[in-house]
CSV table of C-alpha atoms in Angstrom, one decimal:
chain,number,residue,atom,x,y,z
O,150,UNK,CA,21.4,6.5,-2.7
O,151,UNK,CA,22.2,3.7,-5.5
O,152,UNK,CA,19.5,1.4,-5.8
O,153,UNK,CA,21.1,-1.5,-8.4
O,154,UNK,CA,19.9,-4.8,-8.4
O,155,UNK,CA,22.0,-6.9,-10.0
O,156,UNK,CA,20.2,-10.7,-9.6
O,157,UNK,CA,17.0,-11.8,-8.2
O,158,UNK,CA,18.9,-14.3,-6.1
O,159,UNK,CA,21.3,-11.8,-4.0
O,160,UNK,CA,20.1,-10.7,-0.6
O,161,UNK,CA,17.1,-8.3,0.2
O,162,UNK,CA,18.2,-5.4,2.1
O,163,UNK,CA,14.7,-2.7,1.9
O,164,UNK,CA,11.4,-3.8,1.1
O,165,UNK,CA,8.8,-1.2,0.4
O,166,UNK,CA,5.1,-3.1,1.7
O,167,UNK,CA,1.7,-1.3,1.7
O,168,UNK,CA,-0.4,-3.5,4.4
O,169,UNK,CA,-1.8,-0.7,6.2
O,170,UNK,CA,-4.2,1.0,3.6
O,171,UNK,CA,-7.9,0.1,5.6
O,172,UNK,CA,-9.7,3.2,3.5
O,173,UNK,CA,-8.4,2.2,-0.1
O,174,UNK,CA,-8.8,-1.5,0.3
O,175,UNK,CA,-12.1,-1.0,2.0
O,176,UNK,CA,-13.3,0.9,-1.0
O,177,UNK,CA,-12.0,-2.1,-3.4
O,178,UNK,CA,-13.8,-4.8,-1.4
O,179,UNK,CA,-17.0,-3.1,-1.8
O,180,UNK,CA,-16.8,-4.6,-5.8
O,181,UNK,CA,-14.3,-7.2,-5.8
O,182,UNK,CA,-14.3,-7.2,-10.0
O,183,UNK,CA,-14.5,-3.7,-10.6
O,184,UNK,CA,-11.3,-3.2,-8.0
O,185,UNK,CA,-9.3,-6.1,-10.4
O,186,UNK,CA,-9.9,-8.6,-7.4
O,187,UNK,CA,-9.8,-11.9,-8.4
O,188,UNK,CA,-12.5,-12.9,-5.4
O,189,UNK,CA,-14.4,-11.6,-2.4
O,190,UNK,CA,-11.6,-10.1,0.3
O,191,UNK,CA,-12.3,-10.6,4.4
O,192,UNK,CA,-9.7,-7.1,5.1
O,193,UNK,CA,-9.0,-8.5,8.7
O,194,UNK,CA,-8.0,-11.9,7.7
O,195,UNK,CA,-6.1,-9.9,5.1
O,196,UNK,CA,-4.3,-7.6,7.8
O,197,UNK,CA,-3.2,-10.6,10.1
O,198,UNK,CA,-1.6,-12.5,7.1
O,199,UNK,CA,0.1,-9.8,5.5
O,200,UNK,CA,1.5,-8.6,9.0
O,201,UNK,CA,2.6,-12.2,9.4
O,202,UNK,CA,4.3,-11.0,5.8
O,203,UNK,CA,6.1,-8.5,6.9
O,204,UNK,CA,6.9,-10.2,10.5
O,205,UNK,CA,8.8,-13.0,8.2
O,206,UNK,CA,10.4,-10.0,6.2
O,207,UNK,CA,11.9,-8.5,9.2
O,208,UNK,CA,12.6,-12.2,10.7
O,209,UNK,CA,15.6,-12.3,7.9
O,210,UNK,CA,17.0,-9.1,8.4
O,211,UNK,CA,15.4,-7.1,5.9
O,212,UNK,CA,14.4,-3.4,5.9
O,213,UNK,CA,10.9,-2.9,5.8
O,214,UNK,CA,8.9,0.4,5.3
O,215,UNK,CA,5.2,0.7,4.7
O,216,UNK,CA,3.8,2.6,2.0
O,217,UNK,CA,1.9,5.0,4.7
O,218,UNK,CA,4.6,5.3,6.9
O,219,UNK,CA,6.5,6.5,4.7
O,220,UNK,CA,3.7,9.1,3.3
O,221,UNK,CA,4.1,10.6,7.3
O,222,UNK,CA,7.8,10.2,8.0
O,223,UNK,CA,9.2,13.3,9.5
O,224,UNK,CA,5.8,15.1,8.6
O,225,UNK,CA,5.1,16.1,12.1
O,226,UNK,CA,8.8,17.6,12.9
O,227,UNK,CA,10.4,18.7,9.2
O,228,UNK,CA,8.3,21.3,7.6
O,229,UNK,CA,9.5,20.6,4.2
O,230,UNK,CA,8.3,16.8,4.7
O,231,UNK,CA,4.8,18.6,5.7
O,232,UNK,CA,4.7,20.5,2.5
O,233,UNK,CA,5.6,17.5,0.5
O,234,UNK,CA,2.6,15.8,1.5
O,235,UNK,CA,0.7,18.6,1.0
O,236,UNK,CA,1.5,19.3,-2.4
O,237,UNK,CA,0.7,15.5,-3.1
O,238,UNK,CA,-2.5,15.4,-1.3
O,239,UNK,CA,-3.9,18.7,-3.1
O,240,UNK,CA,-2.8,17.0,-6.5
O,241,UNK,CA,-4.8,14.2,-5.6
O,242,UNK,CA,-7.7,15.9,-4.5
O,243,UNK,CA,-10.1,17.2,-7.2
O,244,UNK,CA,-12.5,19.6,-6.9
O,245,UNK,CA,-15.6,20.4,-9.4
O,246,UNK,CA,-17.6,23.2,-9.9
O,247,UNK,CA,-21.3,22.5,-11.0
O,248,UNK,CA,-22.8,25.5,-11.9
O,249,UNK,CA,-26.8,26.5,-11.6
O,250,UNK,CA,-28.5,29.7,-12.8
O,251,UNK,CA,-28.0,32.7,-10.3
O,252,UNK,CA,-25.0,31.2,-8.9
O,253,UNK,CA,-22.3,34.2,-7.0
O,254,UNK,CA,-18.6,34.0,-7.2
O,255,UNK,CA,-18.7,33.0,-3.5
O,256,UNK,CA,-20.1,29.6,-4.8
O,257,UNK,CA,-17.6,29.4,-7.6
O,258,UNK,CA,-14.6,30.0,-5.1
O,259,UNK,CA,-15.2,26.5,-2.9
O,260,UNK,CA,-14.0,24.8,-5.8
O,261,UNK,CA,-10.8,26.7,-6.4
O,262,UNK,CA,-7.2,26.0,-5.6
O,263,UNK,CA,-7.3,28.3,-3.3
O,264,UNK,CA,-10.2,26.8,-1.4
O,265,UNK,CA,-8.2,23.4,-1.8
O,266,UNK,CA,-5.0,24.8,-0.6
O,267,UNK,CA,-6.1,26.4,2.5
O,268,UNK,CA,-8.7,22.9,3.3
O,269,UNK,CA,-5.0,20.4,2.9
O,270,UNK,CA,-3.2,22.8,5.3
O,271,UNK,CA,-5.5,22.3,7.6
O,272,UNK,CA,-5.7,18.6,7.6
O,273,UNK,CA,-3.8,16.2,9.8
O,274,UNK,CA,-1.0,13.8,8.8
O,275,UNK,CA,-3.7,10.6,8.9
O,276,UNK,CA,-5.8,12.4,6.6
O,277,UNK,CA,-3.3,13.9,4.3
O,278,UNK,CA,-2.1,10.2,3.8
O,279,UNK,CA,-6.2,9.0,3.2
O,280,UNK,CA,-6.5,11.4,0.6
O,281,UNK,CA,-3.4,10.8,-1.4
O,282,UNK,CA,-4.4,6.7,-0.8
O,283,UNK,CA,-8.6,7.3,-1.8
O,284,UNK,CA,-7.9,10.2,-4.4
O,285,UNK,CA,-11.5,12.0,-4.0
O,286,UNK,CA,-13.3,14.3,-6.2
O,287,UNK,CA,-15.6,16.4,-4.4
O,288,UNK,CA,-18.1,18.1,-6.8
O,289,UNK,CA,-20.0,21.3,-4.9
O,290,UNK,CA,-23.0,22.9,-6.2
O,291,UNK,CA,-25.3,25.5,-5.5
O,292,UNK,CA,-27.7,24.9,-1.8
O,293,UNK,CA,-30.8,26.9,-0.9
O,294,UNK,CA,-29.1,27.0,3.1
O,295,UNK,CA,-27.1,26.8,5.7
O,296,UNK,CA,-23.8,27.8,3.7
O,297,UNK,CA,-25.3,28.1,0.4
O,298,UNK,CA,-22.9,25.4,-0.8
O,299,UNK,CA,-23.5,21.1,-1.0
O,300,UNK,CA,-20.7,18.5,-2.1
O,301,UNK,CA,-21.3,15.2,-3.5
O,302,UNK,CA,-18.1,12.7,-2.8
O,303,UNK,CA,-16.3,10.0,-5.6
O,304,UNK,CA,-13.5,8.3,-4.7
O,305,UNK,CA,-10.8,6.3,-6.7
O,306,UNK,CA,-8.8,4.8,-4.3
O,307,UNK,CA,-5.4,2.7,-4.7
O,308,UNK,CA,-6.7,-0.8,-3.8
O,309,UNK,CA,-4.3,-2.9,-5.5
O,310,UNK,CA,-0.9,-0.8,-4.3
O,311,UNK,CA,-0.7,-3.8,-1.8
O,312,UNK,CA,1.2,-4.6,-4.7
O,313,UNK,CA,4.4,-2.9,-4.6
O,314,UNK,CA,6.1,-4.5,-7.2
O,315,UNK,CA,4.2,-3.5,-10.3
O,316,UNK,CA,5.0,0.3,-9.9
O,317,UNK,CA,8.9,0.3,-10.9
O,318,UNK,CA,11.9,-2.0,-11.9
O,319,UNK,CA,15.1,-2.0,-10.0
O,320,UNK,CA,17.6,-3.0,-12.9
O,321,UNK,CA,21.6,-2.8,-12.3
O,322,UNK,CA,21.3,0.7,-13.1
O,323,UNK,CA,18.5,2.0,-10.7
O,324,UNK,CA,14.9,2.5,-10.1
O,325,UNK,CA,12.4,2.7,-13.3
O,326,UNK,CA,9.2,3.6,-13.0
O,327,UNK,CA,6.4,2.1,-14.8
O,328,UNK,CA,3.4,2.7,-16.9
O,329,UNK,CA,0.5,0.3,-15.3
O,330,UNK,CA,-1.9,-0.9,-17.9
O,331,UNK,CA,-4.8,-1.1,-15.7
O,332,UNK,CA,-6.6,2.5,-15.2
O,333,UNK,CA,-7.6,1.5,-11.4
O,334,UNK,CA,-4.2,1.8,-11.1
O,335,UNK,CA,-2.2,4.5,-12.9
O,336,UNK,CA,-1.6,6.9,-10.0
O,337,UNK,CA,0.1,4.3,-8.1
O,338,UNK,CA,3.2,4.7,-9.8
O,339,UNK,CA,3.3,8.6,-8.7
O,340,UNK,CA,2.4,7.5,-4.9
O,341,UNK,CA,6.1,5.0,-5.1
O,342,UNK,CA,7.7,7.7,-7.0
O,343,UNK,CA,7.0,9.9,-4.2
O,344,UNK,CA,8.1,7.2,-1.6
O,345,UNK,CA,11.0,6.5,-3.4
O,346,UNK,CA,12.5,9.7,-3.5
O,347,UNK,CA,11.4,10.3,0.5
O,348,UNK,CA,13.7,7.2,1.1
O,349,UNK,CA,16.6,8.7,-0.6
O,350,UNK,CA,16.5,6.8,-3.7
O,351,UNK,CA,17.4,7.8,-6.8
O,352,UNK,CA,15.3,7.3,-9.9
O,353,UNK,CA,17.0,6.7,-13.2
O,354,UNK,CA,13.9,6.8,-15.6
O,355,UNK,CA,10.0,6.6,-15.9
O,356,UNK,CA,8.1,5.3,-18.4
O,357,UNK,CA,6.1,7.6,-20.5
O,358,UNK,CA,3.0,7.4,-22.7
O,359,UNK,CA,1.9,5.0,-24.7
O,360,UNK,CA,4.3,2.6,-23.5
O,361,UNK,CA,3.6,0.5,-20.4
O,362,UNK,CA,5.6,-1.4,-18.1
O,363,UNK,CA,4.9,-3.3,-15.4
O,364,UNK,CA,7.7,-4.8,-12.5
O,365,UNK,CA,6.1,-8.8,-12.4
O,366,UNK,CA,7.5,-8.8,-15.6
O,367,UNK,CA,11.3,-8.4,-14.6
O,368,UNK,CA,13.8,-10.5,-13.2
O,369,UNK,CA,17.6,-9.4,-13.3
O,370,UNK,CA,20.0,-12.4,-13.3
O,371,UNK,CA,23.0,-11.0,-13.5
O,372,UNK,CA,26.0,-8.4,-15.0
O,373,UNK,CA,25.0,-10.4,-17.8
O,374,UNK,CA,21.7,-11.0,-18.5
O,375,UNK,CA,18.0,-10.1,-17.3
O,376,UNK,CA,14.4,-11.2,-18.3
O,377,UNK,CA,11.6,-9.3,-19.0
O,378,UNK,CA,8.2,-10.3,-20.1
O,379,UNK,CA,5.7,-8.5,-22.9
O,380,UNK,CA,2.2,-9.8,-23.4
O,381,UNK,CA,-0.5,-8.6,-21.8
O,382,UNK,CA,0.9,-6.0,-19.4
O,383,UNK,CA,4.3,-5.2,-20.7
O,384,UNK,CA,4.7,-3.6,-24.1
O,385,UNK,CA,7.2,-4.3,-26.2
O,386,UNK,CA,8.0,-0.5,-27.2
O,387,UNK,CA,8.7,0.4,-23.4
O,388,UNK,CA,11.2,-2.4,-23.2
O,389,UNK,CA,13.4,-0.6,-26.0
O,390,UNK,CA,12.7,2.8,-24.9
O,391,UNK,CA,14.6,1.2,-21.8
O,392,UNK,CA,17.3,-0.3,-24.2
O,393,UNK,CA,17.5,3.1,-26.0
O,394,UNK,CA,18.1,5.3,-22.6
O,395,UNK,CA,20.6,2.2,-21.1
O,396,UNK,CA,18.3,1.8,-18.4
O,397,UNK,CA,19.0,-2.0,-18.3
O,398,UNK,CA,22.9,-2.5,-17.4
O,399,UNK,CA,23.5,-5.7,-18.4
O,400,UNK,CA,25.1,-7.2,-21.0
O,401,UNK,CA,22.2,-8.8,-22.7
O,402,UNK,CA,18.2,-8.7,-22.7
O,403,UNK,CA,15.7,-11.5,-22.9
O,404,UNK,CA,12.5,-10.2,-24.2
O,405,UNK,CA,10.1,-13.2,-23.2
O,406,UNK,CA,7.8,-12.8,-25.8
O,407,UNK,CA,3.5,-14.1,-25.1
O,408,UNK,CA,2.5,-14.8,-28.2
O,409,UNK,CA,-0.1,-17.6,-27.8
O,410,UNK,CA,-1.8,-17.2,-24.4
O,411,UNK,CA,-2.3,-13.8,-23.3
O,412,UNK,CA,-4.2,-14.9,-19.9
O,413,UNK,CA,-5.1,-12.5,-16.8
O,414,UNK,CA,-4.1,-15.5,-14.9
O,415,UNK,CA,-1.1,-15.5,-16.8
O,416,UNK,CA,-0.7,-12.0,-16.7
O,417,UNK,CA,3.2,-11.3,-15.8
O,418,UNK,CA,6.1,-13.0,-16.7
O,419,UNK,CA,6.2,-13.7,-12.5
O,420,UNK,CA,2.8,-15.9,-12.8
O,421,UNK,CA,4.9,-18.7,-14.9
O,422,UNK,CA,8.7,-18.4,-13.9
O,423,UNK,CA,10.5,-17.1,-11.2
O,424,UNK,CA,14.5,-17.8,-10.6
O,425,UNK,CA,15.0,-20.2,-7.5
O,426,UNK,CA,18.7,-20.0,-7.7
O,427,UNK,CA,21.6,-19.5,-9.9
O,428,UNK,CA,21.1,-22.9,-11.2
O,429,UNK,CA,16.9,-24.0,-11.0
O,430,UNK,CA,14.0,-21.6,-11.5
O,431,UNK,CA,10.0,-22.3,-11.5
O,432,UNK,CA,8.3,-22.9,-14.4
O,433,UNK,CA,4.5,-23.5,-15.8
O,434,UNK,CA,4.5,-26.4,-17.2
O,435,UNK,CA,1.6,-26.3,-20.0
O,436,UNK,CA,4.3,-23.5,-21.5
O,437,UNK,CA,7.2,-26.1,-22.1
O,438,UNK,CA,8.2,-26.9,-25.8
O,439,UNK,CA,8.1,-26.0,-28.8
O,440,UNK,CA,4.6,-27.6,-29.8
O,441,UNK,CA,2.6,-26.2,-26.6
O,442,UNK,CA,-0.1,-23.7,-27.0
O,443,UNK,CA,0.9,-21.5,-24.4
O,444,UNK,CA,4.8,-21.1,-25.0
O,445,UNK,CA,6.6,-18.3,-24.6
O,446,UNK,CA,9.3,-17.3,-27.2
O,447,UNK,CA,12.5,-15.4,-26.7
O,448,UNK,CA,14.0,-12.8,-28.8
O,449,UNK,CA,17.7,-12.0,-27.3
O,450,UNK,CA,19.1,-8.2,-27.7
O,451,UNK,CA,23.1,-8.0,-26.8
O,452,UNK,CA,24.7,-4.5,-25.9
O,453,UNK,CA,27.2,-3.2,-28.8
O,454,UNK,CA,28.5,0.0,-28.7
O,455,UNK,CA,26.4,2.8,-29.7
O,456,UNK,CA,25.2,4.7,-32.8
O,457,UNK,CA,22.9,7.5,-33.4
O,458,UNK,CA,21.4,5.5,-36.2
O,459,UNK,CA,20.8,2.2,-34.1
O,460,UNK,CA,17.0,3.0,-33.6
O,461,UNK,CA,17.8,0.9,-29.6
O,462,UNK,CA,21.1,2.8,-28.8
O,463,UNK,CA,23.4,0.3,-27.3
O,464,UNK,CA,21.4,-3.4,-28.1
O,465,UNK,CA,21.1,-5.2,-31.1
O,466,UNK,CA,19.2,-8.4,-31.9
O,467,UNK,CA,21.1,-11.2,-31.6
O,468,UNK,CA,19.1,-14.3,-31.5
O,469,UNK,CA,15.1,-14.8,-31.7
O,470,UNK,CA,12.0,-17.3,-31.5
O,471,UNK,CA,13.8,-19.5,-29.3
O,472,UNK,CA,11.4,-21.5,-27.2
O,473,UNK,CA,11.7,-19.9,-23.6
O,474,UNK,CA,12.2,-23.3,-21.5
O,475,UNK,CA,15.3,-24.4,-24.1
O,476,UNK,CA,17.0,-20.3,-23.3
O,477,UNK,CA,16.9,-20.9,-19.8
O,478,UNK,CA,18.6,-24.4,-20.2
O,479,UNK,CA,20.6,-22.6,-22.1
O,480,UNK,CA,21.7,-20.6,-19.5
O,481,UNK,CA,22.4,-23.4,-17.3
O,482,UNK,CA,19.3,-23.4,-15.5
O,483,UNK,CA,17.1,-26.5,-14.3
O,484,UNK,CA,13.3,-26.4,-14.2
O,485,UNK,CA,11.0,-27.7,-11.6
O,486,UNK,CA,8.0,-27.7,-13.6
O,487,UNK,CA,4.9,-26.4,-12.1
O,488,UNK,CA,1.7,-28.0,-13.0
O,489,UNK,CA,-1.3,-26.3,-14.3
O,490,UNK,CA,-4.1,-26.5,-10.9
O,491,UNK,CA,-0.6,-25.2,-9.0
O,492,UNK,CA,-0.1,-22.1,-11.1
O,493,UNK,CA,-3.3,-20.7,-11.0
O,494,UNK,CA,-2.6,-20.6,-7.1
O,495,UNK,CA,0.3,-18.8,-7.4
O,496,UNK,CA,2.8,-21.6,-7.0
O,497,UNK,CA,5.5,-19.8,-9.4
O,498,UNK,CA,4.6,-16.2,-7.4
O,499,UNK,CA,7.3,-17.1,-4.7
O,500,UNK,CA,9.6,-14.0,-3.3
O,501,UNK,CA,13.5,-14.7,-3.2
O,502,UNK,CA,14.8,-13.1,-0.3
O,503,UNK,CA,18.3,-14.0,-1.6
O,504,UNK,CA,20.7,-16.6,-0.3
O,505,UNK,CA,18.5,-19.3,-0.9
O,506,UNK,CA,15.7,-18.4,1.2
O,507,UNK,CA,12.2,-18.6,-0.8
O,508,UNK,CA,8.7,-17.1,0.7
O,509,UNK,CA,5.8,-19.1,-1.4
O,510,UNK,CA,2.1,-18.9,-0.6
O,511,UNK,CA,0.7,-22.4,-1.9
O,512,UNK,CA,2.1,-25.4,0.4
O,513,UNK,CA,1.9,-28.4,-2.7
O,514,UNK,CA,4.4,-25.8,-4.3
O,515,UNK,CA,6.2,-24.8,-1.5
O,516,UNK,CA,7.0,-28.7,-0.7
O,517,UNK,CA,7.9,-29.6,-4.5
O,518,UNK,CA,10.4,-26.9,-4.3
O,519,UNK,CA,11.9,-28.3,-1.2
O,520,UNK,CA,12.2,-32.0,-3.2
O,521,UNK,CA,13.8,-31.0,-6.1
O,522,UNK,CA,17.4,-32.1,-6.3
O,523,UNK,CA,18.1,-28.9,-8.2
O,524,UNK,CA,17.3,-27.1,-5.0
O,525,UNK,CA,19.7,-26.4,-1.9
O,526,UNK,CA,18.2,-23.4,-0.2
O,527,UNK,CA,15.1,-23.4,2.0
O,528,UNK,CA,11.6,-22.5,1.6
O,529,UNK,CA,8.5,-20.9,4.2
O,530,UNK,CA,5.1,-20.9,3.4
O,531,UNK,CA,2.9,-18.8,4.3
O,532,UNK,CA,-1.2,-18.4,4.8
O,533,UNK,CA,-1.9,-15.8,2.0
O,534,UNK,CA,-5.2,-16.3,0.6
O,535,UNK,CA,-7.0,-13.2,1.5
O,536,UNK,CA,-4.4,-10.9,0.0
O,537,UNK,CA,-4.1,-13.9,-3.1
O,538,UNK,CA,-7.7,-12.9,-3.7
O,539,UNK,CA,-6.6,-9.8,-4.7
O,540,UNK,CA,-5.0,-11.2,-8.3
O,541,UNK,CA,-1.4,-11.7,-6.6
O,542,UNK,CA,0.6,-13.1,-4.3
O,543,UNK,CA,4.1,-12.1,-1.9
O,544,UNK,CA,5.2,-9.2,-3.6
């Protein structure tokens, strides 16, 4: 299936959610900090607003498919699916062997594949789908009794793939997927792969080591141009092994380059701009002009045709250190700024469902938006503060 998007504005047809994940996000509420929460998280206030989420998705027409429903789709009838899940879960699961003097083979053998192969077959769909969400490592060791074997448990589960847009880019060409910087979160990317491919989707590239990518730093605009952020997340070196391998499909590139701030409230190119419409987009503020601490520079790459010696394939620089707010002018788009206070609650993380119709989570925002002149489409807010306590907002 061809998975192209070709501007941030043009209609949502599938959404991939994960709102549904008690275990994992249970485990990452235990330690808000050390699960890259931003503050404490109530999980049932959390579940009723991001099912009013999805209800709004669905409202417009849009496709939506959970992360764990698709994990158990056709698992039950299609023994293929079955396997597929299996062979996920038992790479997920980890088993260790801690040895003690006089240890038998017996011993030795409940930490084998073998042991692990014939424990996932047995499991249900709900738990195959909790161990590929938790990823536990059981370590077993030598008992005096009963069956001469004890386990201690560790989990590492996937708290923040409420997230689904870090995992992968969906450029003109097709699905990428990422490198996530954060090491809470590296196995996310194979969990979307997975879902990816179970929704007939076709996946045109991943990122490998020791690049990293992550998807709040994109936005396509067009045949002709897209944006993508480097800075904290984002590395400069996985946006031109992109370039190198075509991966892009338009015309031009605008690498939006943090030089100067380098925040974790900051941390995506999504957290200070997001594209409104063909002719306004969102931006922070404190980042506009030249003189200000926290700009953001541009350095433009345009496609020429390629050479085995151009070290990017098919781009070549074209123009660079231009001032990020005076390129989007440029391109013939108006700013509503966004004011300090507002951006650090997510008033530039809105979600464009396309033809005009903006999701936002912070009502001062939501209503400046709706004011601008620059602005003809129409914007819902929604109550989102137990999932923005998570570090991020619709998406």
């Amino acid at each position: 299936m061809e998975s192209g998007q070709e501007h941030e504005i043009y209609r949502a047809r599938e959404i991939v959610i994960c709102g549904r994940a008690t275990a994992s996000k249970a485990m990452g509420a235990l330690h808000p900090a050390g699960a890259l929460y931003e503050k404490p998280v109530n999980l049932e206030r959390l579940q009723q607003q991001h099912a009013v989420f999805r209800g709004k998705l669905e409202a417009h027409g849009i496709l939506v498919h959970d992360v764990g429903d698709i994990l158990a789709k056709d698992v039950d009838t299609s023994v293929g699916a079955r396997m597929d899940l299996e062979d996920l879960a038992f790479r997920t699961l980890t088993y260790i062997y801690e040895p003690s003097p006089g240890d038998d083979t017996k011993l030795e053998s409940y930490a084998s594949d073998r042991y692990k192969r014939l424990v996932v077959e047995a499991m249900s769909v709900p738990q195959l789908v909790d161990v590929v969400l938790t990823c536990p490592t059981v370590t077993v060791k030598r008992s005096l009794r009963d069956t001469g074997a004890t386990a201690s448990y560790a989990f590492d589960p996937l708290s923040n793939l409420i997230f689904t847009r870090d995992q992968q880019i969906t450029t003109r060409k097709g699905i990428v997927m990422s490198r996530l910087r954060s090491e809470q979160r590296c196995r996310e990317v194979d969990v979307m792969e997975f879902c990816w491919k179970k929704l007939g989707h076709v996946i045109i590239g991943k990122i490998p080591e020791p690049f990293y990518l992550e998807g709040g730093d994109f936005f396509p605009a067009g045949p002709d141009l897209c944006y993508i952020g480097v800075g904290p997340r984002t590395t400069v070196d996985a946006v031109f092994y992109m370039m190198k391998n075509n991966w892009f499909g338009t015309r031009r590139i605008a690498i939006v380059r943090d030089d100067f701030d380098r925040s974790q409230e900051r941390m995506h190119l999504d957290t200070v701009f997001n594209i409104l419409s063909d002719s306004c987009c969102l931006m922070f503020e404190e980042m506009m002009g030249k003189d200000k601490a926290k700009r953001r520079m541009v350095d433009e790459y345009t496609m020429t045709d390629f050479t085995e010696e151009n070290p990017l394939g098919f781009y070549s620089l074209s123009r660079h250190d231009v001032e990020f707010s005076e390129y989007v002018g440029e391109q013939g788009l108006n700013i509503i700024p966004i004011a300090s206070e507002d951006q650090l609650e997510y008033g530039c993380n809105i979600l464009n469902l396309g033809d005009g119709i903006i999701l936002s989570v912070h009502r001062p925002s939501a209503r400046r938006i709706a004011r601008s002149k620059f602005f003809n489409g129409s914007v819902e807010c929604i109550e989102f503060s137990s999932v923005t306590a998570m570090y991020g907002a619709v998406h």
